[in-house]
XYZ file of C-alpha atoms in Angstrom:
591
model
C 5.128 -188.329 -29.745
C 8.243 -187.430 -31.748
C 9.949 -184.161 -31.093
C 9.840 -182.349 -34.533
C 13.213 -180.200 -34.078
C 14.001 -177.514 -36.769
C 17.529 -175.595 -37.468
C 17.846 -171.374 -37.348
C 19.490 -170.441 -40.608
C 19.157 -166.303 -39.735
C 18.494 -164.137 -36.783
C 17.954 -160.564 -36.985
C 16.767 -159.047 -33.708
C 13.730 -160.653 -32.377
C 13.342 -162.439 -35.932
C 14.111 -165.876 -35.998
C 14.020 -167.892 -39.699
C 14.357 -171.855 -39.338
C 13.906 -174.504 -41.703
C 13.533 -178.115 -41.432
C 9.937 -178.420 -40.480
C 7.296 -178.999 -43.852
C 4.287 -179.053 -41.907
C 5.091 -175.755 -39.723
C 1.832 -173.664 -38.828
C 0.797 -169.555 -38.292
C 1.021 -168.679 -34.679
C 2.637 -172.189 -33.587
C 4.417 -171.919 -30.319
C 7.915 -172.621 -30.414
C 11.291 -172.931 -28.126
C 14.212 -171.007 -30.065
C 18.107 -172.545 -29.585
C 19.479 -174.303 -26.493
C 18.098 -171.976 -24.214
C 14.593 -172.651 -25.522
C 13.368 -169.168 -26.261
C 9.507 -168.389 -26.409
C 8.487 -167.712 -30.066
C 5.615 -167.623 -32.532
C 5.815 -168.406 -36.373
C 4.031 -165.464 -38.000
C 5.515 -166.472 -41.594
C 5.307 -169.727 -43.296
C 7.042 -170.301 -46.901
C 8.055 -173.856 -47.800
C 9.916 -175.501 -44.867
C 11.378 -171.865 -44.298
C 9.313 -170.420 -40.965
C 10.201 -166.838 -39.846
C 9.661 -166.568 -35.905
C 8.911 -163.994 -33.619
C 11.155 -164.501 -30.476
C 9.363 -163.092 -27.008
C 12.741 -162.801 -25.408
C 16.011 -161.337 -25.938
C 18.010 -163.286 -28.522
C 21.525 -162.732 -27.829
C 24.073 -164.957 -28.565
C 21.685 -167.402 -30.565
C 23.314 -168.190 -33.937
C 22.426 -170.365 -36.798
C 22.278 -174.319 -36.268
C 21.103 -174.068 -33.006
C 17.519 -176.461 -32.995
C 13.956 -175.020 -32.345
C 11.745 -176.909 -31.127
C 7.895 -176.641 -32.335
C 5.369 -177.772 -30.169
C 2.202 -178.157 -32.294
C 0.078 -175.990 -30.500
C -0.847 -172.516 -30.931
C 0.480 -169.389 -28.672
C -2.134 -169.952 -25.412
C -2.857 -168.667 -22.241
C -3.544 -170.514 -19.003
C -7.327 -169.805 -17.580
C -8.719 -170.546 -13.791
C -8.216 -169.840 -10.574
C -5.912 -167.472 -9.419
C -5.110 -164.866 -12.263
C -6.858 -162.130 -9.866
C -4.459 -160.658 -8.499
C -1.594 -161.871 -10.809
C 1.411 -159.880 -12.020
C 2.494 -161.591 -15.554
C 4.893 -160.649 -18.352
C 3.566 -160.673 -22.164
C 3.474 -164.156 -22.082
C 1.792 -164.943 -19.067
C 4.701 -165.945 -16.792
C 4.164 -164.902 -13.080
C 6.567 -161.879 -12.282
C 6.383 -162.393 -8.520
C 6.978 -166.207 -8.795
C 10.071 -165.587 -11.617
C 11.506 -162.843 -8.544
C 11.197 -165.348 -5.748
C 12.888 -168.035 -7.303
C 15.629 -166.143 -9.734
C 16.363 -162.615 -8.636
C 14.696 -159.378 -9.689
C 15.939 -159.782 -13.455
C 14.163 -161.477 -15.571
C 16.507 -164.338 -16.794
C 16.166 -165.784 -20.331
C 14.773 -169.509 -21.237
C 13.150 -169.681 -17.728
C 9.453 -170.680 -17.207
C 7.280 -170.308 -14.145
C 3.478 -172.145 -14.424
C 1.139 -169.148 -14.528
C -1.566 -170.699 -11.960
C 0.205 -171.917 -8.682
C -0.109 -175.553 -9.055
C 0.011 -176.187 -4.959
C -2.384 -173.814 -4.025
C -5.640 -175.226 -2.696
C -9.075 -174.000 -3.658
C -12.596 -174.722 -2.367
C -14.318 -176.299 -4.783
C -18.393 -176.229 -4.518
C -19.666 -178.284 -7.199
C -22.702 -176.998 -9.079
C -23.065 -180.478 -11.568
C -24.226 -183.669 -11.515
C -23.725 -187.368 -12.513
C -25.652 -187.809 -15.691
C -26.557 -184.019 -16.525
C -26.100 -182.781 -20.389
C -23.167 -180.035 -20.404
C -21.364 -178.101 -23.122
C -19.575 -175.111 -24.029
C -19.249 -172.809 -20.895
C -21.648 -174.356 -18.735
C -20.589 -174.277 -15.135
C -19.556 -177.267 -13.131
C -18.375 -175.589 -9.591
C -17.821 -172.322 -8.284
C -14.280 -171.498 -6.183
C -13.875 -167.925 -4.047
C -10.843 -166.676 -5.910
C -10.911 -163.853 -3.610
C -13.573 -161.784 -1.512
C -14.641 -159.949 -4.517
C -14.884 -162.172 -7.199
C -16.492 -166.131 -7.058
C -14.542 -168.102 -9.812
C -16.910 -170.244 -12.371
C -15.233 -173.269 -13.212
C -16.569 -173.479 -16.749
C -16.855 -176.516 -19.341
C -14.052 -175.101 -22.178
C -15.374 -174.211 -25.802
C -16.251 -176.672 -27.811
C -16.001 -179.500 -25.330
C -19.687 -181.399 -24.337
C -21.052 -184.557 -23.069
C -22.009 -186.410 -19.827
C -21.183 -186.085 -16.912
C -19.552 -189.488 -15.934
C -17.838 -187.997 -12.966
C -17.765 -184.977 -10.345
C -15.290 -184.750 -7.225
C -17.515 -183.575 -4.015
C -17.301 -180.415 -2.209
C -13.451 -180.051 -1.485
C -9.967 -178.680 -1.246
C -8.056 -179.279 -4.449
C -5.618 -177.597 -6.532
C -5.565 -176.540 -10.103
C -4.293 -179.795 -11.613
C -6.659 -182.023 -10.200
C -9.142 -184.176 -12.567
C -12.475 -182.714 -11.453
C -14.819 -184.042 -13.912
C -14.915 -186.479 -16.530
C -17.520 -186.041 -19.480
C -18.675 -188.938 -21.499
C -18.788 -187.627 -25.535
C -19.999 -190.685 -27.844
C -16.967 -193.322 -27.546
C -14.449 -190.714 -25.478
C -14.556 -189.933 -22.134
C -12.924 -186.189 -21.668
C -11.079 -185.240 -17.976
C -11.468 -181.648 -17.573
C -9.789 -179.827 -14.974
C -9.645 -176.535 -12.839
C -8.330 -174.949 -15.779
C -7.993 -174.697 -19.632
C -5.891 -173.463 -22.531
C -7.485 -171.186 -24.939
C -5.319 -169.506 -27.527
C -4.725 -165.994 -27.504
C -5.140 -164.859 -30.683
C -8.595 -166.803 -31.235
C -11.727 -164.701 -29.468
C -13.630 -166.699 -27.489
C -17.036 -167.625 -28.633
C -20.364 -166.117 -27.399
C -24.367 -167.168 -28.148
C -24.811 -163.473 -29.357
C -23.829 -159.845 -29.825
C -26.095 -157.217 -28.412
C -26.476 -153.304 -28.793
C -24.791 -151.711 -25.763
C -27.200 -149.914 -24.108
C -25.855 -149.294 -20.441
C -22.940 -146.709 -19.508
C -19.497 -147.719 -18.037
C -20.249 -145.231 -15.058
C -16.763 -143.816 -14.210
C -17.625 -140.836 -12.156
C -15.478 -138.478 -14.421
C -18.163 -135.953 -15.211
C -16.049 -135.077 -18.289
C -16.268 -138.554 -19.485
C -20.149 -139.649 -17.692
C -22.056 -136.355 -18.646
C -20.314 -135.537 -22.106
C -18.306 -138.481 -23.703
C -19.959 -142.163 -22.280
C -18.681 -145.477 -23.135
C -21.083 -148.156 -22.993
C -20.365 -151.057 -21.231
C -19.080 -153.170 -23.879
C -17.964 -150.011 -25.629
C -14.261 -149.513 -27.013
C -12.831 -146.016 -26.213
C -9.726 -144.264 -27.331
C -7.260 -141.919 -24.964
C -4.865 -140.509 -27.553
C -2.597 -137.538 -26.459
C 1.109 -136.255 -26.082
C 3.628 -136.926 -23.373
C 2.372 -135.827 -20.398
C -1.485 -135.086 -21.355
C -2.537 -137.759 -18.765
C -3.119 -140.628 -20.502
C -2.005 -143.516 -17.853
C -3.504 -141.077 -15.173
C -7.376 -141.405 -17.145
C -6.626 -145.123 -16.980
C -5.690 -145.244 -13.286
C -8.910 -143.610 -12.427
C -11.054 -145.625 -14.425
C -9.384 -148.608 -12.890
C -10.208 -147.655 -9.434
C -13.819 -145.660 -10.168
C -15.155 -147.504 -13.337
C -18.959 -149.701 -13.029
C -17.077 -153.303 -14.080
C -16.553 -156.593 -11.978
C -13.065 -157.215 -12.963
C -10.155 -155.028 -14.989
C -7.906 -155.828 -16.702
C -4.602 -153.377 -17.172
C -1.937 -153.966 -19.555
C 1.170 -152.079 -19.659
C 2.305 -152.604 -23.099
C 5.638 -151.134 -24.024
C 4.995 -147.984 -21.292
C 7.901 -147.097 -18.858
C 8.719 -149.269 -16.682
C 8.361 -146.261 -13.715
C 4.661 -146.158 -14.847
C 4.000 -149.512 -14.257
C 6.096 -149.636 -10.926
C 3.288 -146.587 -10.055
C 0.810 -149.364 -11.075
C 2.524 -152.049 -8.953
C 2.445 -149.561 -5.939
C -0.479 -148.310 -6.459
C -3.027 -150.477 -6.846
C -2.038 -153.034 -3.556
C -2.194 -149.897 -1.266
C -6.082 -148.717 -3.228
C -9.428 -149.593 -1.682
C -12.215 -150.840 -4.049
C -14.732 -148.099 -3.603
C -17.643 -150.249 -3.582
C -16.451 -153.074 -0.899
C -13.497 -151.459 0.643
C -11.216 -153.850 0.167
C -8.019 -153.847 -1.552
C -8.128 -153.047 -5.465
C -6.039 -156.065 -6.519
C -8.816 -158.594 -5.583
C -10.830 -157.748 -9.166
C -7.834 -156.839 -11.131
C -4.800 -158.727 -13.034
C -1.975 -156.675 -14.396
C -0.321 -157.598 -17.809
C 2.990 -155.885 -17.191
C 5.244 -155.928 -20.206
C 7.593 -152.316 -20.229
C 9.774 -150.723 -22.597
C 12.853 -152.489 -21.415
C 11.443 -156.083 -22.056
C 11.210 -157.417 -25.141
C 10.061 -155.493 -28.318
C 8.092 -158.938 -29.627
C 6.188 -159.658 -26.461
C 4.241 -156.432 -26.675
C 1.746 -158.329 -28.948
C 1.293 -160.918 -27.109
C 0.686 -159.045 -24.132
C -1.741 -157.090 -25.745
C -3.767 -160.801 -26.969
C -2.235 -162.318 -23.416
C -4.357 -159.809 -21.758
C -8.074 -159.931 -23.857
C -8.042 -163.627 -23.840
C -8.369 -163.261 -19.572
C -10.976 -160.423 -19.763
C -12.759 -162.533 -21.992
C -12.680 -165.125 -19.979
C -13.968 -163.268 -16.422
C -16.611 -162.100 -19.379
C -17.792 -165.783 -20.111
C -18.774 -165.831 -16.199
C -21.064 -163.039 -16.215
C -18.981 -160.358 -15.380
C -18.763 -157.004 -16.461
C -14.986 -156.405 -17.575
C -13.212 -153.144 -18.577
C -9.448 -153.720 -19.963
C -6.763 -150.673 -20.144
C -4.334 -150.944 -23.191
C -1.382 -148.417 -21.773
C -0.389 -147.743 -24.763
C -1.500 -149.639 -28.064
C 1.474 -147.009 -29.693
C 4.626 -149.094 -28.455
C 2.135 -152.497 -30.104
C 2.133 -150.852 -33.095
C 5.948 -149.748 -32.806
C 6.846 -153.576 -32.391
C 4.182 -154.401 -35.653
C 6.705 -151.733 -37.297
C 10.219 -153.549 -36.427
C 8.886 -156.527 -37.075
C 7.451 -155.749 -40.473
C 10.680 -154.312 -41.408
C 13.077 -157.286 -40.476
C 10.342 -159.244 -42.409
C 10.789 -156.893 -45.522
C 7.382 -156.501 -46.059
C 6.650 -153.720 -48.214
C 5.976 -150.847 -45.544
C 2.356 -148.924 -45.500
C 1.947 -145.325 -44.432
C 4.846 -143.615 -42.235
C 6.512 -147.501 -42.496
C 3.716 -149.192 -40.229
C 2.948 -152.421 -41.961
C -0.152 -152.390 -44.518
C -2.097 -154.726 -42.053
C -1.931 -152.384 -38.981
C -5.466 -151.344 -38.738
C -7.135 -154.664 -39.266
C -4.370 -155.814 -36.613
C -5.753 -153.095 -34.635
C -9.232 -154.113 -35.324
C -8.836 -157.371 -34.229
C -8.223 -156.421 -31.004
C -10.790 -153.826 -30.485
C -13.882 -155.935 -31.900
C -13.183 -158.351 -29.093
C -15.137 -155.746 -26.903
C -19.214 -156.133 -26.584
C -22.301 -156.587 -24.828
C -23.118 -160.176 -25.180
C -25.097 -163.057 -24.569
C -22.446 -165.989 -23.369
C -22.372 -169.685 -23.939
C -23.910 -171.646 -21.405
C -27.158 -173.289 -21.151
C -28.345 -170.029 -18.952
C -28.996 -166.752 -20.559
C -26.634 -164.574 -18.934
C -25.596 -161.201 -20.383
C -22.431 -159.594 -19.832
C -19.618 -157.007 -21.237
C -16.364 -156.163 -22.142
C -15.202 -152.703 -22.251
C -11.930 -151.614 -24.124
C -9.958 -148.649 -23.522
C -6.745 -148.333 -25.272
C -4.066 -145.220 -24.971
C -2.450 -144.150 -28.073
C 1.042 -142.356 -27.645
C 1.273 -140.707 -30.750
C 4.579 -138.515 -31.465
C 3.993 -134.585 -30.487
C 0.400 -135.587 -29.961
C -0.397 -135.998 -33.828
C -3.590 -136.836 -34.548
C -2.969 -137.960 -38.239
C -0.335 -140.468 -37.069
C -1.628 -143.970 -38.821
C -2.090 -145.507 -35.029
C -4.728 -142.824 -34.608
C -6.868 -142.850 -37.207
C -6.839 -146.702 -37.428
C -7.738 -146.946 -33.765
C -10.425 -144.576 -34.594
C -11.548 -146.390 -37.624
C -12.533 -149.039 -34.944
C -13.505 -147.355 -32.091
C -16.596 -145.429 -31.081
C -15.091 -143.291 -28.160
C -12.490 -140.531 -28.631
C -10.866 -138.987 -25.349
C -8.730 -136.489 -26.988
C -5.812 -135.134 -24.250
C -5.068 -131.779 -24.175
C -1.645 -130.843 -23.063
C -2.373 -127.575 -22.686
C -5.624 -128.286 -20.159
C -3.123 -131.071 -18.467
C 0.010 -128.090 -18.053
C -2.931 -125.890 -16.359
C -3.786 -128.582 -14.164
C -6.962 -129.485 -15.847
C -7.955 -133.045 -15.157
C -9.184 -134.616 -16.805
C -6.997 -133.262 -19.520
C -9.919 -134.121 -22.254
C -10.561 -131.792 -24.761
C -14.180 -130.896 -24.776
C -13.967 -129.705 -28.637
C -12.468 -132.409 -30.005
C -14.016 -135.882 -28.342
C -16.538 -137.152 -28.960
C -19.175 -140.496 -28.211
C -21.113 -142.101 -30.746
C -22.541 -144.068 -27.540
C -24.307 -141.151 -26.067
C -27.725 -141.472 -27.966
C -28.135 -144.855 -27.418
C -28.131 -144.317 -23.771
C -30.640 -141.608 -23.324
C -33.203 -143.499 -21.838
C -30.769 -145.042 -19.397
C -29.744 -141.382 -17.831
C -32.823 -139.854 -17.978
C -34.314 -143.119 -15.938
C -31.240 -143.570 -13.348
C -29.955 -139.648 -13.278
C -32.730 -137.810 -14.002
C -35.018 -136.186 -16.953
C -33.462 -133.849 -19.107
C -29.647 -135.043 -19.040
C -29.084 -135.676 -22.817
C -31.063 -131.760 -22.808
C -28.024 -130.825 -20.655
C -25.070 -132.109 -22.219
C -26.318 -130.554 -26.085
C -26.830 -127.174 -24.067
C -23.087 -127.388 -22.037
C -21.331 -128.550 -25.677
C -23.082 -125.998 -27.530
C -22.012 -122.986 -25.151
C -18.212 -124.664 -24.938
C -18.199 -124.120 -28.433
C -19.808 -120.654 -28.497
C -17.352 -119.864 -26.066
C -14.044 -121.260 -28.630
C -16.056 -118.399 -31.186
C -16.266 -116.002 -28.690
C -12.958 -116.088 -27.225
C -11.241 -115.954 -30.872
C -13.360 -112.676 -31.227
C -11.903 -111.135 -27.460
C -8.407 -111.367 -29.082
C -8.836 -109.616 -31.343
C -11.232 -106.597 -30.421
C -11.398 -106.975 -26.512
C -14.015 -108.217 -24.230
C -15.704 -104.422 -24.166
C -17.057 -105.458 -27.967
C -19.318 -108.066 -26.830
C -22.407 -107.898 -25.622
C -23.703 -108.235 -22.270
C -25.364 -112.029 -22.890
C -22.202 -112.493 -24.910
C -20.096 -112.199 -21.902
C -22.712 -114.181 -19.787
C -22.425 -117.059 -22.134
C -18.578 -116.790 -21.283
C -19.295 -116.735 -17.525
C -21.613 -119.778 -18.117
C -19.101 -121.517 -19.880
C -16.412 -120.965 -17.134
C -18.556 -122.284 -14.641
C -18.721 -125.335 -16.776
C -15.488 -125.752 -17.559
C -14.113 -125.054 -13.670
C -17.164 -126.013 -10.982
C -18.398 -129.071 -13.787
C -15.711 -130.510 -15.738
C -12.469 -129.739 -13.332
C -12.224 -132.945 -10.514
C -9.675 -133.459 -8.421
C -8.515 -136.900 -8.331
C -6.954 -136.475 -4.889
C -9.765 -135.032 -3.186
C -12.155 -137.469 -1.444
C -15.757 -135.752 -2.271
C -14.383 -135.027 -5.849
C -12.767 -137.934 -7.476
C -15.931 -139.656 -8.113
C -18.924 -138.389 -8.698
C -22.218 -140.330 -9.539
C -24.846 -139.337 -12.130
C -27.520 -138.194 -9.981
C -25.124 -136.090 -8.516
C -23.694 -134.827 -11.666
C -26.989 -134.320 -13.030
C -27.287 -131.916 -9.660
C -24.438 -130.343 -10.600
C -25.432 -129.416 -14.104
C -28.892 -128.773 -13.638
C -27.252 -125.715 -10.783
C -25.337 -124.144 -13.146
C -28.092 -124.085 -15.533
C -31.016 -122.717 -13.059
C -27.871 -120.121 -12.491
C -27.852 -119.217 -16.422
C -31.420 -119.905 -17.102
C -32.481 -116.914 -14.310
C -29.291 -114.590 -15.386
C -30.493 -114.621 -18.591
C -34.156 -113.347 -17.656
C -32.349 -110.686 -15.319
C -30.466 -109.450 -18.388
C -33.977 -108.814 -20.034
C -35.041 -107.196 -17.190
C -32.435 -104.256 -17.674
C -29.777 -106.131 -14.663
C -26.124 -105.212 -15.007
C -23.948 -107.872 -16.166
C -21.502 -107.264 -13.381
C -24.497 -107.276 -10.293
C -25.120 -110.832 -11.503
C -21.914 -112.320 -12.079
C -20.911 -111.024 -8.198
C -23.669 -112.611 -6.811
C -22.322 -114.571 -3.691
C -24.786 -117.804 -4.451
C -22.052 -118.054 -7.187
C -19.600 -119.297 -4.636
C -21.590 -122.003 -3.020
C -22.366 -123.460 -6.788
C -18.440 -123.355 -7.270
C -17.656 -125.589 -4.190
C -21.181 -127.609 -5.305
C -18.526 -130.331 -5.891
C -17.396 -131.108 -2.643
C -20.890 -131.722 -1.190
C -20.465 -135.453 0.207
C -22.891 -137.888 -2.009
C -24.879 -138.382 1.177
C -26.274 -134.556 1.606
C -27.725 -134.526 -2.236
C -30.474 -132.749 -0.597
C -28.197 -129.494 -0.150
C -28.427 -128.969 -4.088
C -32.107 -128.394 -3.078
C -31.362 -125.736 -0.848
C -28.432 -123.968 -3.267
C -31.355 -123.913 -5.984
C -33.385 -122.023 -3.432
C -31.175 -119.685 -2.983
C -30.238 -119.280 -6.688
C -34.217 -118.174 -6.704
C -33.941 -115.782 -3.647
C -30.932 -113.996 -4.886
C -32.185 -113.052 -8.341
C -35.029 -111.784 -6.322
C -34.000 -109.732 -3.954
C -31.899 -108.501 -6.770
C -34.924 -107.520 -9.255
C -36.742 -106.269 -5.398
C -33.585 -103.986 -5.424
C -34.145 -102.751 -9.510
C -37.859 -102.100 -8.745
C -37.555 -99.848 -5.837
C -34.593 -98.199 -7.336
């Protein structure tokens, strides 16, 4: 095939305009000058095509060629992403260290799947079976956790002419050859898919399952449905990345995803560390064998952040096509946007609000609406998810900043961080008065059958005397906490309780940095058995302070700590609840 070779005739930054090449198409991969630069077109007028360079672009000048390849910006998909470090363009970091230094060097290229690597392949296929879209011809154990589906691409069918036996092989072998009409097709361990094009699925479905995360903040109060999209706006230091961490490690999914895009580059090294050194908490072994990391910091390329952002979905949708439950961190979508913003500019585009481009929020969109509950291709009806959570960096922590509201627009969870909970040591640092889920109705039935009867009952009770509390506390500044009434001031002890023995976790503490629902459900339904019996006590003609000093208090403030093994010693706090309001009336009576 002829080598279609085009000139540069400007460069500005990671814009690259070239001419020479009629036929040119949106989103075409190309190499940029003699040290063939990664690029994408993402402008097309005449034979002029404006590209978006991944990598740095000095010293490129006009007349140097490009090269255009024809083929669309796409990501490599089989065995061995688990586990993978890769850049915003899917090269391996670890491989691009070992074999050129701990810089990454421009114009290099490192094959994202390790082409020498063996895998056992089990086949699950045929001679002569019907197969299309998605179906599975073998399985491979990527790694302890997670059995690898070797699945027929999209929109490839036929019969199957040929399957390799049970075996060691590596990525690039021929496993299978499909007979379609007059062509015979060679599939192999792996396929392209581009990035930018969401992979297709038989059909959408209502999420109607929780992400469990065992932050009783998030679990109890704010749920994300597995399939859900959630968004973790907040200011420097709120404890954005930190949310993200622990859903990594804690949250209900198969595989995640995490994408550093455009975040410090000491952030992701805490990533890099972090995660080889965590235990899964369900299997005990290391954390890396469900996860890949999309690393793509500040200091690399502005350009790349987009396709590290697209980079990244593509491969959760992929583990999603298998039947697997996937939840993908965006850390943070802010520095995407911030790219969008540069590159709109050098385009000359006329600027939307605060100089985003106009198409932000559908860009935005198109991201998010990757996420669902769905049924996948495949001749089996197998249901599975993809959860997005995306961090939004917005400057002082505005909430009107256009990254905000058009991730909003789009998404049905809103984490909003608090800087003052995070600077009290609050975590996590989300602001009870101003999140919210639009999930949480939809998953009634689901708590009150796996957590126990009454939950959604719970959570309206908790949020309404949060907010009562916001009301009362405006009033104690400014006429004291004598004004109030006696059940006033109990529905700010309540309300402490909540905030401190409920919603406070400690991430570092064993017992405490995950908690499940039925245990949560414990937790609340103490503090409310607490209120419910204060408030008859109050009736009863009981001084406020006699009940608030009550030493069962205690024992439901370290309720938190009690191991998920002795649930049964919520039983006995209860009890005691019960005997301490009535020795206390015993004591009234014979007064």
């Amino acid at each position: 095939m002829e080598e279609r070779v085009g000139k540069i005739v400007k460069v500005a930054g990671p814009l690259v305009v070239a001419k020479g090449i009629p036929n040119a198409k949106m989103y075409e991969m190309v190499y940029v000058g003699e040290k063939r630069l990664f690029g994408e077109i993402i402008e097309v007028r005449g034979d002029m095509s404006s590209i978006q360079v991944y990598e740095d672009t000095s010293g490129i000048g006009p007349n140097e060629p490009v090269f255009f390849t024809g083929m669309p910006l796409s990501v490599e998909l089989g065995p061995g992403l688990i586990g993978s470090i890769y850049d915003g363009v899917q090269r391996p970091l670890d491989e691009l260290m070992a074999r050129f230094g701990e810089f990454v060097q421009r114009g290099i290229f490192a094959a994202p799947l390790n082409r020498e690597k063996l895998w056992h392949f089990v086949p699950t296929v045929k001679v002569g079976m019907e197969v299309s879209s998605n179906d599975v011809l073998g399985e491979v154990q990527e790694t302890p956790l997670i059995k690898h589906k070797i699945l027929v691409p999209p929109n490839v069918k036929g019969k199957v002419l040929k399957i390799v036996k049970e075996g060691d092989y590596n990525v690039e072998t021929v496993i299978a050859i499909l007979e379609d009409g007059e062509k015979n097709i060679e599939l192999k361990m792996y396929h392209k898919w581009p990035v930018r094009l969401a992979r297709p699925v038989k059909m959408r479905v209502p999420p109607d399952e929780p992400l469990v995360t065992g932050q009783r903040t998030i679990d109890m109060f704010f749920p994300i449905a597995k399939g859900g999209t959630a968004c973790v706006p907040g200011p420097f230091g709120s404890g954005k990345t930190v949310v993200q961490h622990q859903l990594s490690k804690w949250a209900d999914a198969d595989v995640i995803v995490f994408i550093g895009c455009g975040e410090r580059g000491n952030e992701m090294t805490d990533v890099l560390i972090e995660f080889p050194e965590l235990r899964d908490p369900k299997s005990g072994r290391p954390l890396m064998e469900r996860t890949v990391l999309v690393a793509n910091t500040s200091n690399m390329p502005v350009a790349a952040r987009e396709a590290s952002v697209f980079t990244g979905i593509t491969i959760a949708e992929y583990y999603r096509d298998m039947g697997y439950n996937v939840a993908l961190m965006a850390d943070s979508t802010s520095r995407w946007a911030e790219a969008m913003r540069e590159m709109s500019g050098r385009l000359e585009e006329m600027p939307g609000e605060e100089g985003y481009p106009a198409y932000l929020a559908s860009r935005i969109s198109s991201f998010y609406e990757r996420a669902g509950k769905v049924y996948v291709l495949g001749k089996e009806d197998v249901v599975s998810s993809l959860s997005v959570i995306g961090a939004v960096s917005p400057p002082g922590g505005d909430l009107s900043d256009p990254v905000v509201q058009a991730t909003l627009r789009t998404v049905r969870v809103f984490w909003s961080l608090d800087a003052t909970l995070a600077y009290a040591r609050h975590f996590p640092a989300i602001h009870w008065l101003r999140s919210y889920s639009m999930y949480a109705d939809q998953l009634k039935s689901f708590y009150d059958k796996n957590a126990g009867v009454g939950w959604n009952e719970y959570r309206a009770r908790a949020l309404s005397i949060l907010r009562k509390e916001a009301e009362l506390q405006e009033m104690v500044r400014l006429v004291g906490i004598d004004a109030l009434s006696s059940h006033d001031r109990l529905t700010l002890e309540i309300a402490r309780s909540i905030r401190e023995d409920f919603l406070q976790q400690d991430a570092f503490d064993p017992e405490d940095t995950y908690t499940s629902l039925k245990k949560q459900y414990k937790m609340i339904k103490l503090i409310f058995t607490f209120a419910n019996f204060a408030e008859e006590a109050l009736k009863k003609g009981i001084e406020l302070e006699k009940i608030v000093s009550l030493p069962v208090r205690i024992d439901i403030s370290r309720a938190k700590f009690i191991s998920e093994k002795n649930l049964e010693k919520f039983d006995e706090i209860e009890e005691k609840i019960k005997q301490s309001f009535d020795s206390l009336l015993g004591e009234v009576q014979y007064a």
